[in-house]
Structure formats: C-alpha cells, structure tokens
Coordinates of C-alpha atoms and ligand atoms in Angstrom, one line a residue:
M1 CA 2.6 -16.2 -13.7
V2 CA 1.4 -12.6 -14.0
D3 CA 2.0 -10.9 -17.4
I4 CA 4.1 -7.9 -16.2
Q5 CA 4.3 -6.3 -19.7
K6 CA 0.5 -6.2 -19.9
L7 CA 0.2 -4.6 -16.5
L8 CA 2.5 -1.7 -17.4
R9 CA 1.2 1.7 -18.5
K10 CA 1.5 1.8 -22.3
N11 CA 3.7 5.0 -22.3
I12 CA 6.1 3.4 -19.9
L13 CA 6.3 0.2 -21.9
E14 CA 7.1 2.3 -25.0
L15 CA 9.4 4.7 -23.2
K16 CA 12.9 5.2 -24.6
P17 CA 15.0 5.9 -21.4
Y18 CA 17.6 8.7 -21.1
S19 CA 21.0 7.3 -21.8
S20 CA 23.6 8.8 -19.6
A21 CA 27.1 9.4 -20.6
R22 CA 28.4 6.7 -18.3
D23 CA 26.2 4.0 -19.8
E24 CA 28.5 3.6 -22.7
Y25 CA 31.8 3.0 -21.0
I26 CA 32.3 0.8 -17.9
G27 CA 35.5 1.4 -16.0
N28 CA 37.3 4.0 -13.9
I29 CA 40.4 4.5 -16.0
G30 CA 40.4 6.9 -18.9
I31 CA 40.2 10.5 -19.8
F32 CA 36.6 11.4 -19.2
L33 CA 35.5 14.3 -21.4
D34 CA 32.0 13.0 -22.0
A35 CA 29.7 14.3 -19.2
N36 CA 30.6 18.0 -18.9
E37 CA 31.9 17.5 -15.4
N38 CA 34.6 19.7 -13.9
S39 CA 37.9 18.0 -14.8
F40 CA 39.9 20.2 -12.3
G41 CA 38.3 18.7 -9.2
S42 CA 35.7 19.7 -6.6
I43 CA 35.1 22.2 -3.9
P44 CA 35.6 21.3 -1.1
E45 CA 38.3 18.8 -2.2
G46 CA 37.2 15.2 -2.1
K47 CA 36.9 13.7 -5.6
L48 CA 33.3 14.5 -6.0
N49 CA 33.5 16.0 -9.5
R50 CA 32.4 12.8 -11.3
Y51 CA 28.9 11.6 -11.7
P52 CA 28.2 8.4 -9.6
D53 CA 27.6 5.0 -11.1
P54 CA 24.0 5.2 -12.4
H55 CA 23.7 1.4 -12.0
Q56 CA 25.1 1.2 -8.4
R57 CA 27.0 -1.9 -9.5
V58 CA 29.2 -2.3 -6.4
I59 CA 26.2 -2.2 -4.0
K60 CA 24.2 -4.5 -6.2
E61 CA 27.0 -7.1 -6.5
K62 CA 27.4 -7.2 -2.7
L63 CA 23.6 -7.4 -2.2
A64 CA 23.2 -10.1 -4.8
E65 CA 25.8 -12.2 -3.1
I66 CA 24.3 -11.7 0.4
R67 CA 20.7 -12.3 -0.8
K68 CA 21.5 -15.0 -3.3
L69 CA 19.8 -13.0 -6.1
Y70 CA 20.9 -11.7 -9.5
L71 CA 21.8 -8.0 -10.1
E72 CA 18.7 -7.9 -12.3
N73 CA 16.5 -8.5 -9.3
I74 CA 17.7 -5.4 -7.4
F75 CA 16.7 -1.8 -7.7
I76 CA 18.5 0.8 -5.5
G77 CA 16.6 4.0 -4.8
N78 CA 16.8 7.3 -3.0
G79 CA 15.1 5.7 0.0
S80 CA 12.4 3.0 -0.5
D81 CA 10.1 6.0 -0.9
E82 CA 11.5 6.4 -4.4
A83 CA 10.7 2.8 -5.2
I84 CA 7.1 3.3 -3.9
D85 CA 6.7 6.3 -6.2
L86 CA 8.2 4.6 -9.3
L87 CA 6.2 1.5 -8.9
I88 CA 3.0 3.5 -8.8
R89 CA 4.1 5.6 -11.8
A90 CA 5.1 2.5 -13.8
F91 CA 1.9 0.5 -13.3
C92 CA -1.0 3.0 -12.5
E93 CA -2.6 5.1 -15.2
P94 CA -3.5 8.5 -13.6
G95 CA -7.2 9.2 -13.2
K96 CA -8.1 5.5 -14.0
D97 CA -6.2 2.9 -11.9
S98 CA -6.1 2.3 -8.2
I99 CA -3.8 0.9 -5.4
L100 CA -5.0 -1.0 -2.4
I101 CA -3.7 -0.3 1.1
M102 CA -4.6 -1.6 4.6
P103 CA -4.7 1.2 7.1
P104 CA -3.4 2.0 9.6
T105 CA -0.3 1.8 7.6
Y106 CA 2.7 3.8 6.2
G107 CA 1.4 7.1 4.9
M108 CA 3.5 7.4 1.8
Y109 CA 1.6 4.8 -0.2
K110 CA -1.5 7.0 -0.3
V111 CA 0.5 10.2 -0.7
A112 CA 2.5 8.8 -3.6
A113 CA -0.8 7.7 -5.2
D114 CA -2.4 11.1 -4.6
I115 CA 0.5 12.9 -6.2
N116 CA 0.1 10.7 -9.2
N117 CA -3.7 11.1 -9.3
I118 CA -4.3 7.4 -8.5
K119 CA -7.2 6.3 -6.5
T120 CA -6.5 4.5 -3.1
I121 CA -8.8 1.7 -2.0
E122 CA -8.6 1.3 1.8
V123 CA -9.3 -2.0 3.4
P124 CA -8.6 -1.6 7.1
L125 CA -6.6 -4.2 9.1
T126 CA -8.7 -6.0 11.7
S127 CA -8.7 -4.6 15.3
D128 CA -5.7 -6.9 16.1
F129 CA -3.9 -5.4 13.1
Q130 CA -4.1 -8.4 10.7
I131 CA -5.2 -8.6 7.1
D132 CA -8.9 -9.0 6.4
T133 CA -8.1 -11.3 3.5
E134 CA -11.7 -11.8 2.2
K135 CA -12.4 -8.1 2.2
V136 CA -9.1 -7.3 0.5
I137 CA -9.8 -9.9 -2.2
G138 CA -13.4 -8.6 -2.5
S139 CA -12.3 -5.0 -2.9
I140 CA -9.9 -5.5 -5.8
T141 CA -11.3 -4.1 -9.1
K142 CA -10.1 -4.5 -12.6
F143 CA -8.4 -1.1 -12.2
T144 CA -6.4 -2.2 -9.1
K145 CA -2.8 -2.5 -10.1
I146 CA -0.9 -2.6 -6.8
I147 CA -1.5 -3.9 -3.3
F148 CA 0.7 -2.6 -0.6
I149 CA 1.4 -4.8 2.4
C150 CA 3.5 -3.4 5.2
S151 CA 5.0 -6.2 7.3
P152 CA 6.0 -5.5 10.0
N153 CA 3.4 -2.8 9.8
N154 CA 3.9 0.8 10.6
P155 CA 2.4 2.1 13.0
S156 CA 1.1 -1.1 14.7
G157 CA 4.6 -2.8 14.7
N158 CA 3.5 -6.4 14.1
L159 CA 4.2 -8.9 11.3
L160 CA 1.2 -9.6 9.1
N161 CA 0.0 -13.1 8.7
S162 CA 1.9 -14.9 6.0
K163 CA -1.0 -17.1 5.0
S164 CA -3.0 -14.0 4.1
I165 CA -0.1 -12.6 2.2
S166 CA 0.2 -15.9 0.2
S167 CA -3.5 -15.9 -0.5
I168 CA -3.3 -12.4 -1.9
L169 CA -0.3 -13.2 -4.0
N170 CA -2.1 -16.3 -5.4
F171 CA -5.3 -14.5 -6.2
F172 CA -4.1 -11.1 -7.4
N173 CA -3.0 -10.5 -11.0
G174 CA -1.3 -7.2 -10.2
I175 CA 1.8 -6.2 -8.3
V176 CA 2.0 -7.1 -4.6
I177 CA 4.5 -5.0 -2.6
V178 CA 5.6 -6.3 0.7
D179 CA 7.3 -3.4 2.5
E180 CA 9.9 -4.9 4.9
A181 CA 11.4 -1.7 6.2
Y182 CA 11.5 -3.2 9.7
I183 CA 12.1 -6.9 8.9
D184 CA 15.5 -7.0 10.7
F185 CA 13.7 -6.4 14.0
S186 CA 11.4 -9.4 13.5
K187 CA 12.1 -13.1 14.0
I188 CA 11.5 -14.1 10.3
D189 CA 13.6 -13.8 7.2
G190 CA 10.8 -12.1 5.1
W191 CA 9.6 -12.6 1.6
I192 CA 12.7 -12.4 -0.5
D193 CA 12.9 -16.3 -0.9
K194 CA 9.4 -16.2 -2.4
L195 CA 10.5 -14.0 -5.3
K196 CA 11.2 -17.3 -7.2
V197 CA 7.6 -18.4 -6.7
F198 CA 5.7 -15.1 -7.4
N199 CA 6.8 -12.9 -10.3
N200 CA 4.4 -10.2 -9.2
L201 CA 6.0 -9.8 -5.8
V202 CA 8.2 -6.8 -4.9
V203 CA 9.9 -6.7 -1.6
L204 CA 11.0 -3.3 -0.3
Q205 CA 13.8 -2.9 2.2
T206 CA 15.7 0.1 3.4
F207 CA 19.0 1.2 5.0
S208 CA 17.2 3.8 7.0
K209 CA 16.2 1.6 10.0
A210 CA 18.4 -1.4 11.1
W211 CA 21.4 -0.1 9.3
G212 CA 21.1 3.3 10.9
L213 CA 21.7 5.2 7.6
A214 CA 18.5 7.2 7.3
N215 CA 20.5 10.3 6.5
I216 CA 22.0 9.1 3.3
R217 CA 18.7 7.9 1.7
V218 CA 19.1 4.5 0.3
G219 CA 16.3 1.9 -0.2
I220 CA 16.0 -1.3 -2.1
A221 CA 13.3 -3.0 -4.2
F222 CA 13.8 -6.7 -4.9
G223 CA 11.7 -8.3 -7.6
D224 CA 11.4 -10.0 -10.9
E225 CA 13.8 -8.7 -13.6
N226 CA 10.9 -7.5 -15.7
I227 CA 9.8 -5.2 -12.9
I228 CA 13.2 -4.1 -11.8
S229 CA 14.3 -3.3 -15.4
I230 CA 11.3 -0.9 -15.6
L231 CA 12.2 0.9 -12.4
N232 CA 15.7 1.3 -13.7
K233 CA 14.3 2.7 -17.0
I234 CA 12.2 5.4 -15.4
K235 CA 14.4 6.5 -12.4
Y236 CA 16.5 9.6 -12.6
P237 CA 19.8 8.6 -14.1
Y238 CA 21.9 9.3 -11.0
N239 CA 19.3 8.7 -8.4
V240 CA 21.7 7.5 -5.7
N241 CA 24.6 9.8 -5.0
G242 CA 28.2 8.6 -4.9
V243 CA 28.8 9.4 -1.2
S244 CA 25.8 7.3 -0.3
Q245 CA 26.9 4.5 -2.6
K246 CA 30.3 4.4 -1.0
I247 CA 28.9 4.3 2.5
I248 CA 26.4 1.5 1.6
A249 CA 29.2 -0.6 0.1
D250 CA 31.2 -0.2 3.3
A251 CA 28.2 -1.0 5.4
L252 CA 27.4 -4.2 3.5
S253 CA 30.9 -5.4 4.3
A254 CA 30.2 -5.0 8.0
E255 CA 26.7 -6.6 8.3
Y256 CA 27.7 -8.2 11.6
Q257 CA 27.7 -4.7 13.1
K258 CA 24.1 -4.1 12.0
N259 CA 23.2 -7.4 13.6
I260 CA 24.7 -6.3 16.9
I261 CA 22.8 -3.0 16.9
V262 CA 19.6 -4.8 16.0
K263 CA 20.1 -7.2 19.0
N264 CA 20.6 -4.2 21.3
I265 CA 17.5 -2.4 20.0
I266 CA 15.4 -5.6 20.5
S267 CA 16.6 -6.0 24.0
E268 CA 15.9 -2.3 24.8
R269 CA 12.4 -2.8 23.2
E270 CA 11.7 -5.7 25.6
I271 CA 12.9 -3.6 28.6
L272 CA 10.8 -0.7 27.5
I273 CA 7.7 -2.9 27.1
G274 CA 8.0 -4.1 30.7
K275 CA 8.4 -0.5 32.1
L276 CA 5.6 0.9 30.0
Q277 CA 3.2 -1.8 31.1
K278 CA 3.7 -0.8 34.7
L279 CA 2.5 2.8 34.1
P280 CA -1.2 3.2 35.3
F281 CA -2.2 5.3 32.2
V282 CA -0.9 2.7 29.8
E283 CA -3.7 0.4 28.6
T284 CA -2.0 -1.7 25.9
V285 CA 1.5 -2.1 24.6
F286 CA 0.9 -3.8 21.2
P287 CA 3.2 -6.7 20.2
S288 CA 6.1 -5.4 18.2
D289 CA 8.4 -6.9 15.6
S290 CA 9.8 -3.5 14.9
N291 CA 12.0 -0.8 16.4
F292 CA 9.0 1.0 17.8
L293 CA 6.0 0.4 20.0
L294 CA 2.4 1.4 19.5
V295 CA 1.0 2.1 22.9
K296 CA -2.7 2.8 23.9
V297 CA -2.8 5.3 26.7
N298 CA -5.4 7.2 28.7
N299 CA -5.3 10.5 27.0
A300 CA -2.8 10.4 24.2
N301 CA -3.1 14.2 23.4
R302 CA -2.2 15.2 27.0
I303 CA 0.7 12.8 27.2
Y304 CA 1.9 13.8 23.8
N305 CA 1.9 17.5 24.7
F306 CA 3.5 16.8 28.1
L307 CA 6.4 14.9 26.4
L308 CA 6.8 17.6 23.9
R309 CA 7.1 20.3 26.6
N310 CA 9.8 18.1 28.0
K311 CA 11.5 17.9 24.6
I312 CA 10.6 14.3 24.0
I313 CA 9.1 13.9 20.6
V314 CA 7.0 10.9 19.9
R315 CA 4.3 10.3 17.3
N316 CA 0.6 10.7 18.1
R317 CA -1.2 8.1 15.9
S318 CA -4.7 8.7 17.5
N319 CA -6.3 9.9 14.3
M320 CA -5.5 6.6 12.5
I321 CA -8.1 3.9 12.2
N322 CA -8.0 1.5 15.2
C323 CA -5.4 3.6 16.8
S324 CA -7.5 5.9 19.0
E325 CA -5.5 7.1 22.1
C326 CA -2.3 5.6 20.6
L327 CA 1.2 7.0 20.7
R328 CA 4.1 5.5 18.8
F329 CA 7.5 5.4 20.5
T330 CA 10.6 4.7 18.6
I331 CA 13.0 2.6 20.7
G332 CA 15.8 4.9 21.9
T333 CA 19.1 4.3 23.5
D334 CA 19.0 3.0 27.1
I335 CA 19.5 6.5 28.5
E336 CA 16.8 7.9 26.2
N337 CA 14.4 5.2 27.2
I338 CA 15.1 5.8 30.9
T339 CA 14.4 9.5 30.4
L340 CA 11.2 8.7 28.6
I341 CA 10.0 6.5 31.5
E342 CA 11.0 9.0 34.1
T343 CA 9.2 11.8 32.2
L344 CA 6.1 9.6 31.9
K345 CA 6.2 9.0 35.7
M346 CA 6.4 12.8 36.2
Y347 CA 3.3 13.1 34.0
E348 CA 1.5 10.6 36.3
E349 CA 2.5 12.6 39.4
E350 CA 1.5 16.0 38.0
K351 CA -1.7 15.0 36.4
Ligands
LIG401 C1 7.0 1.1 6.4 C2 8.0 2.0 5.8 N1 8.4 1.9 4.6 C3 9.3 2.8 4.1 C4 9.8 3.8 4.8 C5 10.7 4.8 4.2 O1 12.0 4.3 4.0 P1 13.1 5.1 3.3 O2 13.8 5.9 4.4 O3 14.0 4.0 2.8 O4 12.5 6.0 2.3 C6 9.4 4.0 6.1 C7 9.9 5.1 6.9 O5 9.5 5.4 8.0 C8 8.4 3.1 6.7 O6 8.0 3.2 7.9

C-alpha cells in the first residue's frame, strides 16, 4: 500500500477547501437565498439561474452503479484534462518534483507539468510503441511523484502491455495514472478492476471520445478515496456546469447507444485500414485499439498539405519520437473516410 497522505504536497494536505453555499443543504426544494443567484430566472429562459451540484451526485451515482464502485472513488472533471492538472498540482511540488511520461504520448501531461513548473522525465516507448519497463523503473528518482501511462496510447493507437503496467504499479511508490480515453475502442475492459489491488492507481476516462460528447467537457478520474477526496478538495467548486451534468446523466442511461456507435467506428476503422494499405505511398498502418490510425507515409508533409488544401484536416505527428513521416487520421463517417481515400488517390495521381 502506498501512503497517499505522505505523497501529497504539504500545503494541499493542510488546505482548508472553499465551502460552497450548496454544501450545507442537499435537496432541490426550498427557498434558496444563500448563493446570491438571480431568483427571478435566467436569460434566455431555461432554469439556468441556479449553481449546479458541486458534487455531481446524479452522475456519480449512475457511474458507481455501472462501474461497481463507490461514489468516493469517482472524480468528475471539466474534461480529463482537469484531472491531469489537479493530480499534478496535488502531488508535485513546483521546482522540485517530477512526472514521468513515455513519448510519443498525449501532449497535455507535459504541458500541465510545465505550467506547474514540474520537471518531466521522458522515457520513450520502444519502436513498436511498448513500454521499456526497465528504463522506466531505472529513471524514477526520489522526486518522481506521478507516472503517466496512456493506453491505448495517443498517437500510436495501441494498448500498452499490461505486464509492464503491473510491474510499474508494483514497483513505484508514487501515483500511476492509466489514461483510458480510448479504452472503449479496444478489446479489453481496462484497469478499473485493479483499483482494489493498487491504491496508487488512477484511471482516467472521458466522455469526449466514445460517447461523442467532446463539446460539453466532462472527464472522469477513478481512484482510491484518499486520492479522489483530494481532487474534490482542490477543484473549482462548480467545475462541471449543470447543462453538462444533465446531458451526461441522460447519456449514462443510454449506454447501449454508445456501444452501437463504437461498433460502427471499429468497423469503419477496419475498412479504412484495408484501403490505406493499398495506397502506394503508405508504408505502415500501425495496429489500432483506438478511434484513430497512425500511418507512416512517404512524405508526410506533402500529403498533410495536400489534404489541407482539399479541406481535410489530419494531424501531422512527424516531429514526435518514433513517428517520423507519420500522420494520424481520426476515423470519420463512411462518407468522410471515402472522401479521404479518394483525395489520397488524387494525391497519388498528381504527384
Ligand atoms: C489520451 C488522451 N487523454 C485525454 C484527452 C483529453 O480528454 P478530455 O476531452 O476529457 O479533456 C485526450 C484528448 O485528445 C487524449 O487523447
């Protein structure tokens, strides 16, 4: 068991959190004259004059039931980006502590660390985008507080080896964050079940990908209650707005719809892989457990710019380690994917 209290920054451990007006009374019925809201209503009309539930109880109750966890294990954030930032702020002392990441990976881990003046130790994934476990373990210092593992990994798209993740969890006395933003597109259930085994594990998920709710900014951190209570203590009081909370609650009652969309995206992914592999300038389509494909091509810059001129926007990942000449394609609708392939064929004819 990792001693979470000992890992925390001293000022965070001692912090007396802001107590919002709605912390003191639970319930919707009453005359609310406590929060300096507008008692007359909102403009435009729509009952938006009241602050939202700071604890997002309705969402947490639904999620707890679905995931077989307690409310105390669930943090809801303004995107999982908020959880990334809060975890760094809770555990890492600016100018002293470090996080460890495995590039090429999601860019926000380092950005959030940089904003907070936290050092980032980079231990690249191997050339087949797997964890170099020995190097990771050998690079941990006494100031390393958090290790970020993105699985399935962005931008490579693949799941990372679970044995390596277990080894890191067993070895490391800090926080291990497994970012599962894309887990719905993979064949595994992910790491939530392991929360009972490792009290230093935090699993991040998001409504931005499989659920198709990127616009309303809601992400989740699952973890030990000692970690989650700290995130709740340091978040902005009303970090998830009421409109988003309502939509998420409705979405959670219709999970089957998400599963249908995920199936369609996976089937489109497989079709797109086949078509891309037939193009002469495509060298490798990397295996994907995600809703995107990393593709090594002959001349990524030229293809990227050609697509852009044709109003098809993809991500050029060529500057990232082990990703030279690589483009990342999000899986589109069938029509969008057909247009992508037709445009790539045009590129081949014109080049
Ligand atoms: C691996 C990974 N984690 C987290 C996020 C951010 O998710 P959210 O929209 O919940 O902030 C992204 C977004 O692209 C991502 O690729």
